[in-house]
Short mmCIF file of C-alpha atoms in Angstrom, two decimals:
data_model
loop_
_atom_site.label_atom_id
_atom_site.label_comp_id
_atom_site.label_asym_id
_atom_site.label_seq_id
_atom_site.Cartn_x
_atom_site.Cartn_y
_atom_site.Cartn_z
CA UNK A 300 -24.08 -22.20 6.85
CA UNK A 301 -23.52 -25.44 4.61
CA UNK A 302 -22.27 -28.98 6.15
CA UNK A 303 -22.03 -27.21 9.51
CA UNK A 304 -19.33 -24.74 8.56
CA UNK A 305 -18.50 -21.68 11.54
CA UNK A 306 -19.49 -18.52 10.02
CA UNK A 307 -16.64 -16.58 8.48
CA UNK A 308 -17.39 -14.01 10.85
CA UNK A 309 -16.80 -15.14 13.74
CA UNK A 310 -13.62 -17.10 13.34
CA UNK A 311 -10.46 -15.57 15.21
CA UNK A 312 -6.79 -16.46 13.53
CA UNK A 313 -4.80 -16.64 16.39
CA UNK A 314 -1.08 -14.21 15.82
CA UNK A 315 0.30 -17.54 14.72
CA UNK A 316 -1.50 -18.24 12.15
CA UNK A 317 -1.10 -14.51 11.06
CA UNK A 318 2.18 -14.75 11.18
CA UNK A 319 1.56 -17.34 9.11
CA UNK A 320 -0.28 -15.86 6.20
CA UNK A 321 1.89 -12.57 6.72
CA UNK A 322 5.35 -14.88 5.84
CA UNK A 323 3.20 -16.17 2.46
CA UNK A 324 2.21 -12.93 1.09
CA UNK A 325 6.04 -11.66 1.42
CA UNK A 326 7.03 -14.85 -0.26
CA UNK A 327 4.72 -14.17 -3.04
CA UNK A 328 5.23 -10.26 -3.59
CA UNK A 329 8.83 -10.71 -2.95
CA UNK A 330 8.79 -13.34 -5.58
CA UNK A 331 9.05 -11.17 -8.47
CA UNK A 332 6.09 -11.88 -9.99
CA UNK A 333 4.55 -8.82 -10.74
CA UNK A 334 6.53 -4.82 -11.26
CA UNK A 335 8.92 -4.18 -8.89
CA UNK A 336 6.55 -0.62 -8.54
CA UNK A 337 3.37 -2.89 -8.32
CA UNK A 338 4.71 -4.44 -5.44
CA UNK A 339 5.79 -1.54 -3.15
CA UNK A 340 1.93 -0.72 -3.58
CA UNK A 341 0.86 -4.16 -2.53
CA UNK A 342 3.59 -4.11 0.07
CA UNK A 343 2.40 -1.07 1.15
CA UNK A 344 -1.07 -2.57 1.39
CA UNK A 345 0.28 -5.32 3.66
CA UNK A 346 1.94 -3.59 6.00
CA UNK A 347 -0.14 -0.55 6.44
CA UNK A 348 -2.63 -2.50 8.89
CA UNK A 349 0.38 -3.48 11.88
CA UNK A 350 1.91 -0.30 11.33
CA UNK A 351 -0.56 1.53 11.78
CA UNK A 352 -1.41 -0.23 14.76
CA UNK A 353 1.93 -0.14 15.71
CA UNK A 354 2.30 3.51 15.64
CA UNK A 355 -1.56 4.46 17.24
CA UNK A 356 0.07 1.33 20.21
CA UNK A 357 3.33 3.98 21.00
CA UNK A 358 1.50 6.99 21.06
CA UNK A 359 -1.13 6.01 23.28
CA UNK A 360 1.87 4.39 25.67
CA UNK A 361 3.71 7.51 25.05
CA UNK A 362 0.76 10.02 26.45
CA UNK A 363 -0.64 7.69 28.82
CA UNK A 364 -3.65 7.49 27.46
CA UNK A 365 -6.03 3.79 28.44
CA UNK A 366 -6.95 1.18 26.27
CA UNK A 367 -9.03 3.46 23.93
CA UNK A 368 -8.15 1.53 20.24
CA UNK A 369 -10.18 -1.49 19.36
CA UNK A 370 -6.44 -3.59 19.06
CA UNK A 371 -6.30 -3.06 23.40
CA UNK A 372 -8.75 -5.28 25.31
CA UNK A 373 -10.43 -3.00 27.45
CA UNK A 374 -9.49 -2.24 30.97
CA UNK A 375 -11.82 -1.47 33.50
CA UNK A 376 -9.77 2.09 34.63
CA UNK A 377 -10.96 4.45 37.93
CA UNK A 378 -10.69 7.16 36.40
CA UNK A 379 -7.25 8.68 35.84
CA UNK A 380 -5.94 6.90 39.25
CA UNK A 381 -5.71 3.72 37.43
CA UNK A 382 -3.62 0.79 40.41
CA UNK A 383 -0.42 -0.37 39.22
CA UNK A 384 -1.21 -3.53 38.27
CA UNK A 385 -3.98 -2.16 36.10
CA UNK A 386 -1.27 0.00 34.22
CA UNK A 387 1.02 -3.05 34.12
CA UNK A 388 -1.45 -4.93 32.46
CA UNK A 389 -2.22 -2.02 29.71
CA UNK A 390 1.78 -2.19 29.31
CA UNK A 391 1.89 -5.57 29.26
CA UNK A 392 -0.83 -5.85 26.50
CA UNK A 393 0.53 -3.23 24.23
CA UNK A 394 3.51 -4.15 24.55
CA UNK A 395 2.22 -7.75 22.88
CA UNK A 396 0.52 -6.27 20.23
CA UNK A 397 3.77 -4.20 19.37
CA UNK A 398 5.70 -6.70 19.60
CA UNK A 399 3.56 -8.83 16.99
CA UNK A 400 3.45 -6.43 15.00
CA UNK A 401 7.06 -5.71 14.61
CA UNK A 402 6.75 -9.84 13.83
CA UNK A 403 4.51 -9.32 11.15
CA UNK A 404 7.21 -6.77 9.53
CA UNK A 405 10.32 -9.48 10.18
CA UNK A 406 8.10 -12.15 8.51
CA UNK A 407 6.75 -10.43 5.59
CA UNK A 408 10.91 -9.53 4.57
CA UNK A 409 11.44 -13.22 4.65
CA UNK A 410 10.34 -13.04 0.89
CA UNK A 411 12.97 -9.76 -0.28
CA UNK A 412 16.57 -11.03 0.22
CA UNK A 413 18.64 -7.55 -0.88
CA UNK A 414 17.20 -4.35 -1.30
CA UNK A 415 20.19 -1.72 -0.65
CA UNK A 416 20.14 1.61 -2.18
CA UNK A 417 22.39 0.37 -4.58
CA UNK A 418 20.65 -2.45 -5.79
CA UNK A 419 17.44 -0.58 -5.09
CA UNK A 420 18.50 2.27 -7.87
CA UNK A 421 20.04 -0.72 -9.87
CA UNK A 422 16.83 -2.99 -10.46
CA UNK A 423 13.94 -0.37 -9.76
CA UNK A 424 12.88 -2.17 -6.26
CA UNK A 425 12.89 1.77 -4.72
CA UNK A 426 9.63 1.50 -3.53
CA UNK A 427 9.34 -1.86 -1.48
CA UNK A 428 13.02 -0.40 -0.19
CA UNK A 429 11.26 2.34 0.93
CA UNK A 430 8.38 0.71 2.36
CA UNK A 431 11.25 -2.27 4.72
CA UNK A 432 13.18 1.96 5.67
CA UNK A 433 9.68 3.25 6.94
CA UNK A 434 9.03 -0.15 9.29
CA UNK A 435 12.55 -0.58 10.34
CA UNK A 436 12.06 3.19 11.57
CA UNK A 437 8.40 2.32 13.44
CA UNK A 438 9.90 -0.73 14.76
CA UNK A 439 12.69 1.02 16.30
CA UNK A 440 11.12 4.16 17.54
CA UNK A 441 8.64 1.62 19.30
CA UNK A 442 11.63 0.90 21.83
CA UNK A 443 11.11 3.85 23.39
CA UNK A 444 7.73 3.33 24.87
CA UNK A 445 7.59 -0.31 24.92
CA UNK A 446 12.11 -0.89 25.75
CA UNK A 447 11.44 -2.58 28.95
CA UNK A 448 9.22 -5.85 27.46
CA UNK A 449 11.48 -8.14 26.81
CA UNK A 450 9.16 -9.59 24.02
CA UNK A 451 9.22 -6.10 22.03
CA UNK A 452 13.17 -5.75 22.23
CA UNK A 453 13.83 -9.65 20.97
CA UNK A 454 11.05 -8.89 17.66
CA UNK A 455 12.93 -5.66 16.87
CA UNK A 456 15.98 -7.53 17.83
CA UNK A 457 14.66 -10.09 15.39
CA UNK A 458 13.93 -7.42 12.21
CA UNK A 459 17.35 -6.21 12.80
CA UNK A 460 18.16 -9.60 11.89
CA UNK A 461 15.90 -9.86 8.92
CA UNK A 462 16.83 -5.97 7.29
CA UNK A 463 20.70 -7.25 7.39
CA UNK A 464 20.03 -9.35 4.23
CA UNK A 465 17.38 -6.93 2.90
CA UNK A 466 18.55 -3.51 3.45
CA UNK A 467 22.93 -4.76 3.79
CA UNK A 468 24.86 -2.10 4.56
CA UNK A 469 21.93 0.91 5.09
CA UNK A 470 20.81 -0.33 7.98
CA UNK A 471 23.90 0.84 10.03
CA UNK A 472 22.14 4.13 10.30
CA UNK A 473 19.67 2.57 12.48
CA UNK A 474 21.82 0.61 15.01
CA UNK A 475 23.57 4.00 16.45
CA UNK A 476 19.92 5.11 17.95
CA UNK A 477 18.92 1.82 19.03
CA UNK A 478 21.40 0.56 20.66
CA UNK A 479 20.87 1.88 23.88
CA UNK A 480 17.52 0.52 24.20
CA UNK A 481 18.44 -3.12 22.42
#
């Protein structure tokens, strides 16, 4: 490597740095530098990896599977009879990752202000709005397997707060099913 620089494949980016990078992406996408259709497609590309990961974490937790995802640190499980401590450690690991995925959506949304249905029809921002609606549904669905995690609940509330500005009155449809877990 030139000048003793680390090998890029060995550099790990922490959660805080990832959130900063995602926030920059959201700010650039929401700056109206590209046509709305292109912004929507790029936004879907940015949100796809964390939302896919969140969906997989939820599916794994609901199915009660062991850590098979590469996103979760492997734990040594003794057959299907894992001890309570191992099960709790697996839950905590998955919940931490789920909370991070929800945070990603919240920080990306900082670049977007009003994407309500009426605004989307008038200015053509339907694709970005649809991406955030989908992300909101997945985030709130994650409360079913991870609702006992204070961090996941806090990040879901943070996302709801962001969606008040982003989705405006359209957010009401999401609230009723989510209230018991929040």
